[in-house]
């Protein structure tokens, strides 16, 4: 899984750097499957929180560097413990299983016959506006046997007209008002109530017409 196996000297050096000695400011944390090393170090600005970085091998270009999601979580302080090699290997195996299952699902889907490839002699389904039920209404005219939606609607409309005709007839001895033939008489008041509110000094004042001769004398 690793890009290159580590030499025994390199492994011993990483183990020495992983020891958290009191005078040491930088500590080795772990490696990933591409031999990228991850470190923690103390910072004077953030004394209560260790800073985390990654160092890539010098033989790998920066564009080819790939960091696993588990190490990304550790670098961003979203997980406390660093991922192990076993966890990274298990995640790769899970991804391979997902690829196999996806390929098998695609093969099963492609093995099924397409609806477009079926022969044209097959009877097409009727539209939703056409019904085979004898009690349904499929035309614009009522049916002759008295069934169907149109006949039911017509019978209900006839019953409603009969009820309106019986309720609109006036009772015996009752007088009805017809606005077309009998205009309603307006009520006449003996005394105009608005006359009592009138009588101000300027109530009947009207402006006079303009007279060109009635001009004030010009000042000299």
Short mmCIF file of C-alpha atoms in Angstrom, two decimals:
data_model
loop_
_atom_site.label_atom_id
_atom_site.label_comp_id
_atom_site.label_asym_id
_atom_site.label_seq_id
_atom_site.Cartn_x
_atom_site.Cartn_y
_atom_site.Cartn_z
CA UNK A 1 0.00 0.00 0.00
CA UNK A 2 2.88 2.38 0.68
CA UNK A 3 4.69 4.17 -2.08
CA UNK A 4 8.07 2.87 -0.87
CA UNK A 5 8.82 0.73 2.18
CA UNK A 6 10.65 2.55 4.95
CA UNK A 7 14.14 1.50 5.90
CA UNK A 8 14.85 0.36 9.47
CA UNK A 9 16.88 3.49 10.10
CA UNK A 10 14.00 5.68 8.96
CA UNK A 11 11.55 3.84 11.18
CA UNK A 12 13.88 4.21 14.18
CA UNK A 13 14.24 7.91 13.47
CA UNK A 14 10.43 8.37 13.39
CA UNK A 15 10.10 6.49 16.67
CA UNK A 16 12.66 8.80 18.24
CA UNK A 17 10.84 11.88 16.97
CA UNK A 18 7.54 10.57 18.32
CA UNK A 19 8.79 10.72 21.92
CA UNK A 20 7.24 13.74 23.66
CA UNK A 21 10.24 14.93 25.61
CA UNK A 22 9.88 18.11 27.71
CA UNK A 23 12.47 20.11 25.77
CA UNK A 24 11.13 19.10 22.37
CA UNK A 25 8.75 21.45 20.52
CA UNK A 26 7.92 19.24 17.55
CA UNK A 27 6.56 15.69 17.65
CA UNK A 28 6.02 13.02 15.02
CA UNK A 29 2.45 11.66 14.89
CA UNK A 30 2.17 9.17 12.02
CA UNK A 31 2.39 8.24 8.35
CA UNK A 32 -0.17 7.55 5.65
CA UNK A 33 -0.05 5.05 2.79
CA UNK A 34 1.87 7.52 0.58
CA UNK A 35 4.63 8.06 3.20
CA UNK A 36 3.40 11.55 4.05
CA UNK A 37 4.46 12.40 7.61
CA UNK A 38 2.25 14.32 10.02
CA UNK A 39 3.59 16.45 12.86
CA UNK A 40 2.47 18.50 15.83
CA UNK A 41 4.36 21.47 17.28
CA UNK A 42 3.86 24.14 19.88
CA UNK A 43 3.22 27.72 18.90
CA UNK A 44 3.75 30.83 21.03
CA UNK A 45 0.57 32.44 19.69
CA UNK A 46 -1.69 29.45 20.45
CA UNK A 47 -0.03 27.94 23.50
CA UNK A 48 -3.07 25.91 24.54
CA UNK A 49 -3.47 24.18 21.18
CA UNK A 50 -0.95 22.18 19.16
CA UNK A 51 -0.57 23.07 15.51
CA UNK A 52 -0.64 20.27 12.95
CA UNK A 53 1.14 20.04 9.60
CA UNK A 54 1.97 17.49 6.91
CA UNK A 55 5.31 16.95 5.19
CA UNK A 56 5.52 15.18 1.84
CA UNK A 57 8.53 13.26 0.49
CA UNK A 58 10.89 15.31 -1.63
CA UNK A 59 10.54 12.89 -4.55
CA UNK A 60 6.79 13.63 -4.96
CA UNK A 61 5.47 16.71 -6.74
CA UNK A 62 2.96 18.89 -4.91
CA UNK A 63 0.36 18.26 -7.62
CA UNK A 64 0.57 14.50 -6.95
CA UNK A 65 0.08 14.74 -3.19
CA UNK A 66 -3.10 13.04 -1.97
CA UNK A 67 -4.27 13.25 1.63
CA UNK A 68 -6.87 10.80 2.89
CA UNK A 69 -10.09 12.12 4.48
CA UNK A 70 -9.07 10.68 7.86
CA UNK A 71 -5.86 12.69 7.95
CA UNK A 72 -7.73 15.77 6.72
CA UNK A 73 -9.97 15.48 9.76
CA UNK A 74 -6.96 15.22 12.03
CA UNK A 75 -5.26 18.25 10.46
CA UNK A 76 -8.39 20.36 10.94
CA UNK A 77 -8.82 19.25 14.58
CA UNK A 78 -12.15 17.53 13.84
CA UNK A 79 -10.81 14.28 15.31
CA UNK A 80 -8.54 13.93 18.31
CA UNK A 81 -6.67 10.69 17.54
CA UNK A 82 -4.62 10.20 14.40
CA UNK A 83 -5.77 7.44 12.02
CA UNK A 84 -3.83 4.18 11.97
CA UNK A 85 -2.51 2.26 8.98
CA UNK A 86 -5.14 -0.46 9.54
CA UNK A 87 -7.92 2.13 9.34
CA UNK A 88 -6.57 3.53 6.07
CA UNK A 89 -6.23 0.05 4.55
CA UNK A 90 -9.79 -0.84 5.59
CA UNK A 91 -11.13 2.34 3.99
CA UNK A 92 -9.40 1.47 0.70
CA UNK A 93 -10.93 -2.02 0.80
CA UNK A 94 -14.36 -0.49 1.37
CA UNK A 95 -13.94 1.76 -1.67
CA UNK A 96 -12.97 -1.23 -3.82
CA UNK A 97 -16.07 -3.14 -2.69
CA UNK A 98 -18.26 -0.17 -3.58
CA UNK A 99 -16.75 -0.06 -7.07
CA UNK A 100 -17.46 -3.77 -7.58
CA UNK A 101 -21.06 -3.43 -6.41
CA UNK A 102 -21.62 -0.40 -8.63
CA UNK A 103 -20.24 -2.27 -11.65
CA UNK A 104 -22.50 -5.25 -10.96
CA UNK A 105 -25.53 -2.97 -10.64
CA UNK A 106 -24.72 -1.36 -14.00
CA UNK A 107 -24.41 -4.78 -15.63
CA UNK A 108 -27.80 -5.89 -14.29
CA UNK A 109 -29.40 -2.69 -15.53
CA UNK A 110 -27.89 -3.02 -19.00
CA UNK A 111 -29.01 -6.67 -19.21
CA UNK A 112 -32.67 -5.69 -18.96
CA UNK A 113 -34.60 -5.15 -22.19
CA UNK A 114 -35.31 -1.54 -23.00
CA UNK A 115 -38.87 -0.38 -23.54
CA UNK A 116 -37.82 1.41 -26.73
CA UNK A 117 -36.51 -1.85 -28.22
CA UNK A 118 -39.85 -3.66 -27.89
CA UNK A 119 -41.85 -4.34 -31.11
CA UNK A 120 -44.35 -1.71 -32.25
CA UNK A 121 -47.22 -4.27 -32.53
CA UNK A 122 -47.75 -4.13 -28.80
CA UNK A 123 -50.99 -2.39 -27.89
CA UNK A 124 -50.43 1.04 -26.46
CA UNK A 125 -52.10 2.03 -23.22
CA UNK A 126 -55.24 4.12 -23.52
CA UNK A 127 -55.05 7.77 -22.52
CA UNK A 128 -56.36 8.79 -19.15
CA UNK A 129 -59.34 10.60 -20.77
CA UNK A 130 -60.83 7.37 -22.14
CA UNK A 131 -62.61 4.95 -19.81
CA UNK A 132 -63.85 1.42 -20.30
CA UNK A 133 -66.31 1.59 -17.44
CA UNK A 134 -69.92 1.49 -18.63
CA UNK A 135 -71.05 3.95 -15.97
CA UNK A 136 -68.55 6.60 -17.01
CA UNK A 137 -69.23 9.41 -19.43
CA UNK A 138 -67.07 9.40 -22.56
CA UNK A 139 -68.97 11.70 -24.91
CA UNK A 140 -70.65 15.09 -25.00
CA UNK A 141 -74.30 13.89 -25.22
CA UNK A 142 -76.29 12.10 -22.49
CA UNK A 143 -76.69 8.37 -22.82
CA UNK A 144 -79.95 6.85 -23.91
CA UNK A 145 -80.20 4.35 -21.07
CA UNK A 146 -80.33 7.08 -18.42
CA UNK A 147 -76.94 6.21 -16.94
CA UNK A 148 -73.69 8.06 -16.92
CA UNK A 149 -72.39 11.29 -15.50
CA UNK A 150 -74.23 13.59 -17.93
CA UNK A 151 -77.65 12.18 -17.05
CA UNK A 152 -76.92 12.46 -13.34
CA UNK A 153 -75.86 16.10 -13.72
CA UNK A 154 -78.97 16.90 -15.79
CA UNK A 155 -81.31 15.33 -13.24
CA UNK A 156 -79.69 17.26 -10.39
CA UNK A 157 -79.98 20.51 -12.36
CA UNK A 158 -83.69 19.85 -12.99
CA UNK A 159 -84.34 19.22 -9.31
CA UNK A 160 -82.57 22.45 -8.40
CA UNK A 161 -84.72 24.45 -10.85
CA UNK A 162 -87.89 22.94 -9.40
CA UNK A 163 -86.86 23.90 -5.88
CA UNK A 164 -86.14 27.46 -6.99
CA UNK A 165 -89.51 27.70 -8.76
CA UNK A 166 -91.40 26.58 -5.66
CA UNK A 167 -89.54 28.84 -3.26
CA UNK A 168 -89.81 31.98 -5.46
CA UNK A 169 -93.64 32.00 -5.46
CA UNK A 170 -95.09 34.50 -2.95
CA UNK A 171 -97.50 33.33 -0.30
CA UNK A 172 -101.20 34.20 -0.45
CA UNK A 173 -101.95 37.77 0.64
CA UNK A 174 -98.28 38.79 0.64
CA UNK A 175 -97.24 41.86 -1.33
CA UNK A 176 -93.91 41.89 -3.07
CA UNK A 177 -91.91 44.84 -4.23
CA UNK A 178 -90.88 44.95 -7.87
CA UNK A 179 -88.10 47.46 -8.54
CA UNK A 180 -88.83 47.52 -12.29
CA UNK A 181 -92.54 48.42 -12.12
CA UNK A 182 -92.97 49.98 -8.68
CA UNK A 183 -90.32 52.58 -7.90
CA UNK A 184 -89.80 53.07 -4.23
CA UNK A 185 -91.07 56.44 -2.93
CA UNK A 186 -88.53 58.64 -1.30
CA UNK A 187 -89.26 59.67 2.24
CA UNK A 188 -90.01 63.35 2.56
CA UNK A 189 -89.00 65.29 5.61
CA UNK A 190 -91.03 68.23 6.82
CA UNK A 191 -88.03 70.05 8.19
CA UNK A 192 -84.62 69.94 6.59
CA UNK A 193 -82.16 69.03 9.38
CA UNK A 194 -79.32 70.75 7.52
CA UNK A 195 -81.01 74.14 7.70
CA UNK A 196 -80.44 74.26 11.42
CA UNK A 197 -76.70 73.95 10.88
CA UNK A 198 -76.61 76.90 8.47
CA UNK A 199 -76.59 80.60 9.27
CA UNK A 200 -72.91 81.54 9.37
CA UNK A 201 -71.78 85.06 8.33
CA UNK A 202 -70.16 83.81 5.13
CA UNK A 203 -72.72 81.15 4.27
CA UNK A 204 -74.39 83.10 1.44
CA UNK A 205 -71.36 85.13 0.30
CA UNK A 206 -70.55 85.01 -3.42
CA UNK A 207 -67.55 86.56 -5.17
CA UNK A 208 -68.19 89.55 -7.45
CA UNK A 209 -67.38 89.55 -11.14
CA UNK A 210 -64.19 91.22 -12.25
CA UNK A 211 -64.58 94.81 -13.51
CA UNK A 212 -61.66 96.35 -15.47
CA UNK A 213 -62.79 99.90 -14.56
CA UNK A 214 -62.67 99.16 -10.89
CA UNK A 215 -58.91 99.44 -10.61
CA UNK A 216 -56.99 101.22 -7.85
CA UNK A 217 -55.25 104.43 -8.82
CA UNK A 218 -51.63 104.02 -9.79
CA UNK A 219 -49.09 105.44 -7.45
CA UNK A 220 -47.11 108.39 -8.64
#
